[in-house]
Short mmCIF file of C-alpha atoms in Angstrom, two decimals:
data_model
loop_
_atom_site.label_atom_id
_atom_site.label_comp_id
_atom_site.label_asym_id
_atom_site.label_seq_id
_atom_site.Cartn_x
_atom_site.Cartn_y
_atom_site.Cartn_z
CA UNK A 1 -30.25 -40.14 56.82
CA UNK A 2 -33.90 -40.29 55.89
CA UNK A 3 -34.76 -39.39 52.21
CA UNK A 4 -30.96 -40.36 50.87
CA UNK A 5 -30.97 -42.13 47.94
CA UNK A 6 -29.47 -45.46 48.53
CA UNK A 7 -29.20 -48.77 46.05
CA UNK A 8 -31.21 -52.11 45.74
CA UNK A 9 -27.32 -54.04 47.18
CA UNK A 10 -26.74 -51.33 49.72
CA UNK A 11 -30.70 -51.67 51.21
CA UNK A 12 -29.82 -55.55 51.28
CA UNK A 13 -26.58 -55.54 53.12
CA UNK A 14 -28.14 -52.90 55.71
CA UNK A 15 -30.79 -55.35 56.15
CA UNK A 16 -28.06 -58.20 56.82
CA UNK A 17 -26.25 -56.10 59.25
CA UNK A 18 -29.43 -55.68 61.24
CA UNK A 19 -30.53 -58.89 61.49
CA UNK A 20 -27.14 -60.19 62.27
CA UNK A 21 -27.49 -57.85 65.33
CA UNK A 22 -31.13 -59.12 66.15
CA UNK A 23 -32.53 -55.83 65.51
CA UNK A 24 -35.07 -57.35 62.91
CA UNK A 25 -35.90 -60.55 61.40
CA UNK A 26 -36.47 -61.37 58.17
CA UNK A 27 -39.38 -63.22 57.42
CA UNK A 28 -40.83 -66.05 54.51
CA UNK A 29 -43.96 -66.44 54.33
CA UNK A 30 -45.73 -70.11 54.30
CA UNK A 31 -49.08 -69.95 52.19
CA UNK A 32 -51.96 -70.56 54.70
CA UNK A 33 -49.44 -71.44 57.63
CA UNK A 34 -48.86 -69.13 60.50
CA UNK A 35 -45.31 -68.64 62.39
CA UNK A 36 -45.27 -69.29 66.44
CA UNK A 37 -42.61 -69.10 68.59
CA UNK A 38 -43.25 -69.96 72.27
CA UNK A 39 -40.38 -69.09 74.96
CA UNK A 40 -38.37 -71.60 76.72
CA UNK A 41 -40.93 -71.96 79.89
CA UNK A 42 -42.76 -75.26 81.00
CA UNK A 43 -44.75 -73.15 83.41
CA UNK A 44 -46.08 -70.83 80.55
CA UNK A 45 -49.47 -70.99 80.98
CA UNK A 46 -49.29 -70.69 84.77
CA UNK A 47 -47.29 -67.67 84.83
CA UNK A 48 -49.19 -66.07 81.93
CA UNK A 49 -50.99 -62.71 83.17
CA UNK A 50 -54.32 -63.85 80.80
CA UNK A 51 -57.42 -63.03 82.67
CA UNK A 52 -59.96 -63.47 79.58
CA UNK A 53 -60.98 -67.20 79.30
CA UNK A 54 -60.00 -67.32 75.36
CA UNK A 55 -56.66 -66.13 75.63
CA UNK A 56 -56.26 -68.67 78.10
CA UNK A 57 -57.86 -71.30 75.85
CA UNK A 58 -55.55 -69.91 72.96
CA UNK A 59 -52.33 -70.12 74.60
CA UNK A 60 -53.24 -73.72 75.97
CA UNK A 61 -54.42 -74.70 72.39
CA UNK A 62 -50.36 -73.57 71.40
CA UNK A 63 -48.77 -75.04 73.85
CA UNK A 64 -50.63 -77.94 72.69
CA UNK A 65 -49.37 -77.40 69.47
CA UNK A 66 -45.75 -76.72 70.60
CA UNK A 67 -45.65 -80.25 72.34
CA UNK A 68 -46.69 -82.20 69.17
CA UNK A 69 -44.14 -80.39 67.34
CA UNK A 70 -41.79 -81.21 69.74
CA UNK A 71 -40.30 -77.67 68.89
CA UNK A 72 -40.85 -73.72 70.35
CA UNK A 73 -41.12 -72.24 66.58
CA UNK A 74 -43.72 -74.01 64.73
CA UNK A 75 -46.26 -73.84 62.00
CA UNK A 76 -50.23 -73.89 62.53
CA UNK A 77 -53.34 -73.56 60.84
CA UNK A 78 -55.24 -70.71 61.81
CA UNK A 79 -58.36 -72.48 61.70
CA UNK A 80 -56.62 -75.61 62.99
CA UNK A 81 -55.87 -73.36 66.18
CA UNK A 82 -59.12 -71.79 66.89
CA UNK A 83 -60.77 -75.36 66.43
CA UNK A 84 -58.86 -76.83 68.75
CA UNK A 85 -59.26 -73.84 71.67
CA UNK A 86 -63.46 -73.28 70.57
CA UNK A 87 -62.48 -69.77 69.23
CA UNK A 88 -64.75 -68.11 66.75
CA UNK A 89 -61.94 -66.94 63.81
CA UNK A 90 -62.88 -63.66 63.38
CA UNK A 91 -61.78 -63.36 67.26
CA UNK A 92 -58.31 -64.43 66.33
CA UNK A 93 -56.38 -61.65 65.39
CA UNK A 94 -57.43 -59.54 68.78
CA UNK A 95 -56.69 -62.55 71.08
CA UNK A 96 -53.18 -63.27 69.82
CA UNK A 97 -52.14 -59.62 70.02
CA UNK A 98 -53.10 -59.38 73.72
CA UNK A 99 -51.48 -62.65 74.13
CA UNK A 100 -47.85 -61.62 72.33
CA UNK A 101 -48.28 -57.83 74.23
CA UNK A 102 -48.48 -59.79 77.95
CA UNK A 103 -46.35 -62.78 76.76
CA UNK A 104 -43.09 -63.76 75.52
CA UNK A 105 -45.05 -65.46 72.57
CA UNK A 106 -44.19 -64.73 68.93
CA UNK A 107 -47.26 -65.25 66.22
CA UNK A 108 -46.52 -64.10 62.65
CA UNK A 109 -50.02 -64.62 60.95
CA UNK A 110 -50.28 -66.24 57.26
CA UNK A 111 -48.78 -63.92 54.11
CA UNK A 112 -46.66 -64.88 51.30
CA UNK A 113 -43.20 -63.31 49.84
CA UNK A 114 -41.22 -61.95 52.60
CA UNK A 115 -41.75 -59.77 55.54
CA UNK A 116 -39.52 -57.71 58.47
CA UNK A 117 -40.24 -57.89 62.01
CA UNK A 118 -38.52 -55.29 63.97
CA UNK A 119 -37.24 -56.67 67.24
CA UNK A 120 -35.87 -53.72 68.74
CA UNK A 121 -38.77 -50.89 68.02
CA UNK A 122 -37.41 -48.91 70.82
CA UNK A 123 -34.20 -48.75 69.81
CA UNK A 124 -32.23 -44.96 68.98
CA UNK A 125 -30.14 -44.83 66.22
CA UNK A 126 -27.07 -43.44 67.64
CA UNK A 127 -26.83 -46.84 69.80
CA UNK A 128 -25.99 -48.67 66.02
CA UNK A 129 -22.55 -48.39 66.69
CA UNK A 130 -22.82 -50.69 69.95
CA UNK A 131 -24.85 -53.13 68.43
CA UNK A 132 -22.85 -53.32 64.75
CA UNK A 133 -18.67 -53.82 64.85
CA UNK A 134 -18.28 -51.30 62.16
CA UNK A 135 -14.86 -51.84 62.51
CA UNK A 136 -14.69 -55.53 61.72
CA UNK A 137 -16.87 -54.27 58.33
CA UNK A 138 -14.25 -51.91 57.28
CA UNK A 139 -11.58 -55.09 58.09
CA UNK A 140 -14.18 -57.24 56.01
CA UNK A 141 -14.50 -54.96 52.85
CA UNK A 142 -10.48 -54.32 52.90
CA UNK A 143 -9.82 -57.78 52.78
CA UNK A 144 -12.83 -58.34 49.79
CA UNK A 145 -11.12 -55.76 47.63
CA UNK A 146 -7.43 -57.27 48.35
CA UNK A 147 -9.14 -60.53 46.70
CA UNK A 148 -10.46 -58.79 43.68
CA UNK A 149 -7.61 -57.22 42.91
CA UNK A 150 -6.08 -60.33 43.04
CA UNK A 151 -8.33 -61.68 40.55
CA UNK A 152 -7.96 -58.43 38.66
CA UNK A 153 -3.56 -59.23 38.72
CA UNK A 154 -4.84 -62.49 37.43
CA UNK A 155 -6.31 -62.06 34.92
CA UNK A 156 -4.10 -59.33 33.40
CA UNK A 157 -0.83 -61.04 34.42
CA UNK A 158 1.18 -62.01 31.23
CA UNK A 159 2.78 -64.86 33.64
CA UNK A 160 2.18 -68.55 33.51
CA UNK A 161 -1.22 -69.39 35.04
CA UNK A 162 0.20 -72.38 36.86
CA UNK A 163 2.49 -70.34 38.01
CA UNK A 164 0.24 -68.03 39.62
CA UNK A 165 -1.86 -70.09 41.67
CA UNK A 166 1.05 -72.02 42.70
CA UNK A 167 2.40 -68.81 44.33
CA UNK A 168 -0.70 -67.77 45.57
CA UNK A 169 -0.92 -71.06 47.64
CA UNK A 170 2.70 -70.46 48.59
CA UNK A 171 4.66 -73.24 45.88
CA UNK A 172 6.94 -72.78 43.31
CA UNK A 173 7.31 -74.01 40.17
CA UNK A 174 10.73 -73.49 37.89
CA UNK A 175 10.14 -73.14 34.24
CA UNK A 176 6.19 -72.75 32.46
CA UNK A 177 3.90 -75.07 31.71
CA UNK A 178 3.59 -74.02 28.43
CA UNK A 179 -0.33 -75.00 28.27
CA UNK A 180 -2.04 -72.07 29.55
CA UNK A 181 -3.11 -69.52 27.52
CA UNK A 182 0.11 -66.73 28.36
CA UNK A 183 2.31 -69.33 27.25
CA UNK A 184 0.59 -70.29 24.16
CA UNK A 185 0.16 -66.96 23.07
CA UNK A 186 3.94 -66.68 23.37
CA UNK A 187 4.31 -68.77 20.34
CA UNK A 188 1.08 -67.82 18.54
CA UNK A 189 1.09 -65.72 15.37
CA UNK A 190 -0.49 -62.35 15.82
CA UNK A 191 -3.94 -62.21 14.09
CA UNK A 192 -4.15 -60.13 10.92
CA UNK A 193 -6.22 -56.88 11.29
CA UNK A 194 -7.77 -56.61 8.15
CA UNK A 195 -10.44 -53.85 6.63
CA UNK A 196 -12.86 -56.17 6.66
CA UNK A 197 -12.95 -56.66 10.12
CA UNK A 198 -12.94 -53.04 10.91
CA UNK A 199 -16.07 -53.06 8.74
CA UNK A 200 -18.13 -56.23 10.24
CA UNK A 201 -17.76 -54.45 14.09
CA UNK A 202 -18.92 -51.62 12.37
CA UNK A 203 -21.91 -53.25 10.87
CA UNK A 204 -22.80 -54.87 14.06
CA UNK A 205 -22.31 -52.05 16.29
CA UNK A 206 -25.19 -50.40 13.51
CA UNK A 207 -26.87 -52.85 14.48
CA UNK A 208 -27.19 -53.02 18.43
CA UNK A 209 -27.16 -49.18 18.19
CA UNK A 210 -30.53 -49.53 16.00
CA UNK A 211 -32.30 -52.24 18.32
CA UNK A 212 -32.04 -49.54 21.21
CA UNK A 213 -32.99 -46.96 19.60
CA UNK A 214 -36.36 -48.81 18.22
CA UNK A 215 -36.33 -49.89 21.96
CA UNK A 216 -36.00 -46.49 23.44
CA UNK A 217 -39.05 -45.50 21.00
CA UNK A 218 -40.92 -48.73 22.04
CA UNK A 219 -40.55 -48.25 25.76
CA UNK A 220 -41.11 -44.65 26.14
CA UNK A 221 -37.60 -43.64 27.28
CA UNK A 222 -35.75 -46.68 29.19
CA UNK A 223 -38.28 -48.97 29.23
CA UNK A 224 -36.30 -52.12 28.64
CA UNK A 225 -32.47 -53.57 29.97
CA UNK A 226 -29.41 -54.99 28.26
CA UNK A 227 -31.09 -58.58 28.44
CA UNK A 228 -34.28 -57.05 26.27
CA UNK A 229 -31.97 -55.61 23.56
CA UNK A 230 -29.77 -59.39 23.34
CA UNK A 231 -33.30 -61.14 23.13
CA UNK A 232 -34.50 -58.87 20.28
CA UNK A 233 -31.20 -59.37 18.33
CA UNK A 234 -31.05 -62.98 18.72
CA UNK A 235 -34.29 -63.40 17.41
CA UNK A 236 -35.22 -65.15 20.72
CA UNK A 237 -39.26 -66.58 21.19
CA UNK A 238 -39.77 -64.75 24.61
CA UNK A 239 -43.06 -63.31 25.82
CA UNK A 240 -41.56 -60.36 27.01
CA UNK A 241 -40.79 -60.11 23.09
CA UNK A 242 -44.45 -61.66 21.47
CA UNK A 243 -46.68 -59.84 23.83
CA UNK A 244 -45.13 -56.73 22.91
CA UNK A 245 -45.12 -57.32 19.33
CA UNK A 246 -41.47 -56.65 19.16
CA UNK A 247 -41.24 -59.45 17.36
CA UNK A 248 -42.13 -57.19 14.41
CA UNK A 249 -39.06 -55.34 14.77
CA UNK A 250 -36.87 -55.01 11.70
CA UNK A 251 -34.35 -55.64 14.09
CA UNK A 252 -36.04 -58.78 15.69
CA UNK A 253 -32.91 -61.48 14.85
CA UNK A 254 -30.46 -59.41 13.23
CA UNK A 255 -27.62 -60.95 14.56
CA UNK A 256 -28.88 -64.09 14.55
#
């Protein structure tokens, strides 16, 4: 529904499911290059319905273009392309939209970063469910978590490692291995807990607590990430740190 919140990974796997079902298609940009894509059809300029003599010219100049390529999706030069069909450039833009409205022709002009083309403009959005297997999604995500909590059994397991993954590719094993780390600890000595320890977590957790809060003062209320407050405590050289002056912390390298 329009105006729902929704988060950066949830955006990006709606945009996967769409392309996947040719409803758009995500773009990269080439610096300077243009994108063309020319349909399957020898008799392309024949068949064309291009009445003005520089669309013409343009769409022979691509074909052209196409053949040296050897390919239907290309890259050109803009200027390369209205040299070679005697086009003025600022008459460019106009030209190729007429010819990708009356055509089959795809031209994606220069840009850089990425870009969306929507494919399907016309389509409603209550034809999504013909177009996306929601069904094979919900299959998809069951199986995902069924692997993480896998993982998860892993990694809490008290078992023998090797046995494990042996079982999870469907061997056995009798007895341990006595390597891994469950069957070490079996025979390890249980680590003193000391005052002193209590007291060094307790110093550093001063410490962290204090680099946020000098961070939280320096950023205006969230201004900087978990990454921010482990460079400013490990005394790192960053810019994001120097141009800031947060260098000049009393907290700059404290647990350095």
């Amino acid at each position: 529904e329009l105006g729902t919140p929704a988060s950066v990974p949830a955006v990006r796997r709606a945009m996967q499911l769409l392309e996947q079902a040719e409803i758009i298609e995500r773009l990269r940009g080439w610096d300077k290059q243009a994108q063309v894509r020319l349909p399957d059809d020898e008799q392309l300029e024949l068949r064309a319905p291009l009445t003005n003599d520089r669309q013409r010219r343009v769409l022979s100049a691509l074909v052209q273009l196409g053949k040296r390529a050897r390919a239907n999706e290309f890259l050109c030069s803009p200027p390369q392309l209205c040299a070679s069909a005697g086009l003025d450039p600022a008459r460019l833009a106009p030209v190729m939209r007429t010819i990708c409205k009356k055509t089959e022709v795809v031209y994606i002009p220069p840009f850089r970063g990425i870009a969306t083309r929507v494919i399907q403009r016309k389509l409603k959005a209550d034809r999504l469910a013909e177009l996306v297997d929601f069904d094979r999604l919900a299959r998809l995500r069951q199986h995902e978590l069924a692997r993480l909590q896998t993982m998860i059994s892993y990694a809490e397991s008290g078992d023998c490692y090797r046995n494990l993954i042996l079982e999870y590719f469907g061997d056995r094993y009798e007895g341990v291995c006595r390597r891994c780390d469950n069957c070490l600890a079996d025979h390890a000595q249980p680590a003193a807990h000391t005052a002193a320890n209590d007291q060094q977590a307790v110093a550093v957790i001063r410490k962290i607590l204090s680099a946020v809060a000098r961070l939280e003062r320096q950023g205006s209320g969230g201004g900087f990430g978990r990454s921010m407050v482990v460079k400013l405590l490990a005394g790192s050289k960053s810019r994001q740190l120097t141009n800031r002056g947060l260098d000049r912390l009393p907290t700059y390298g404290a647990l350095r």
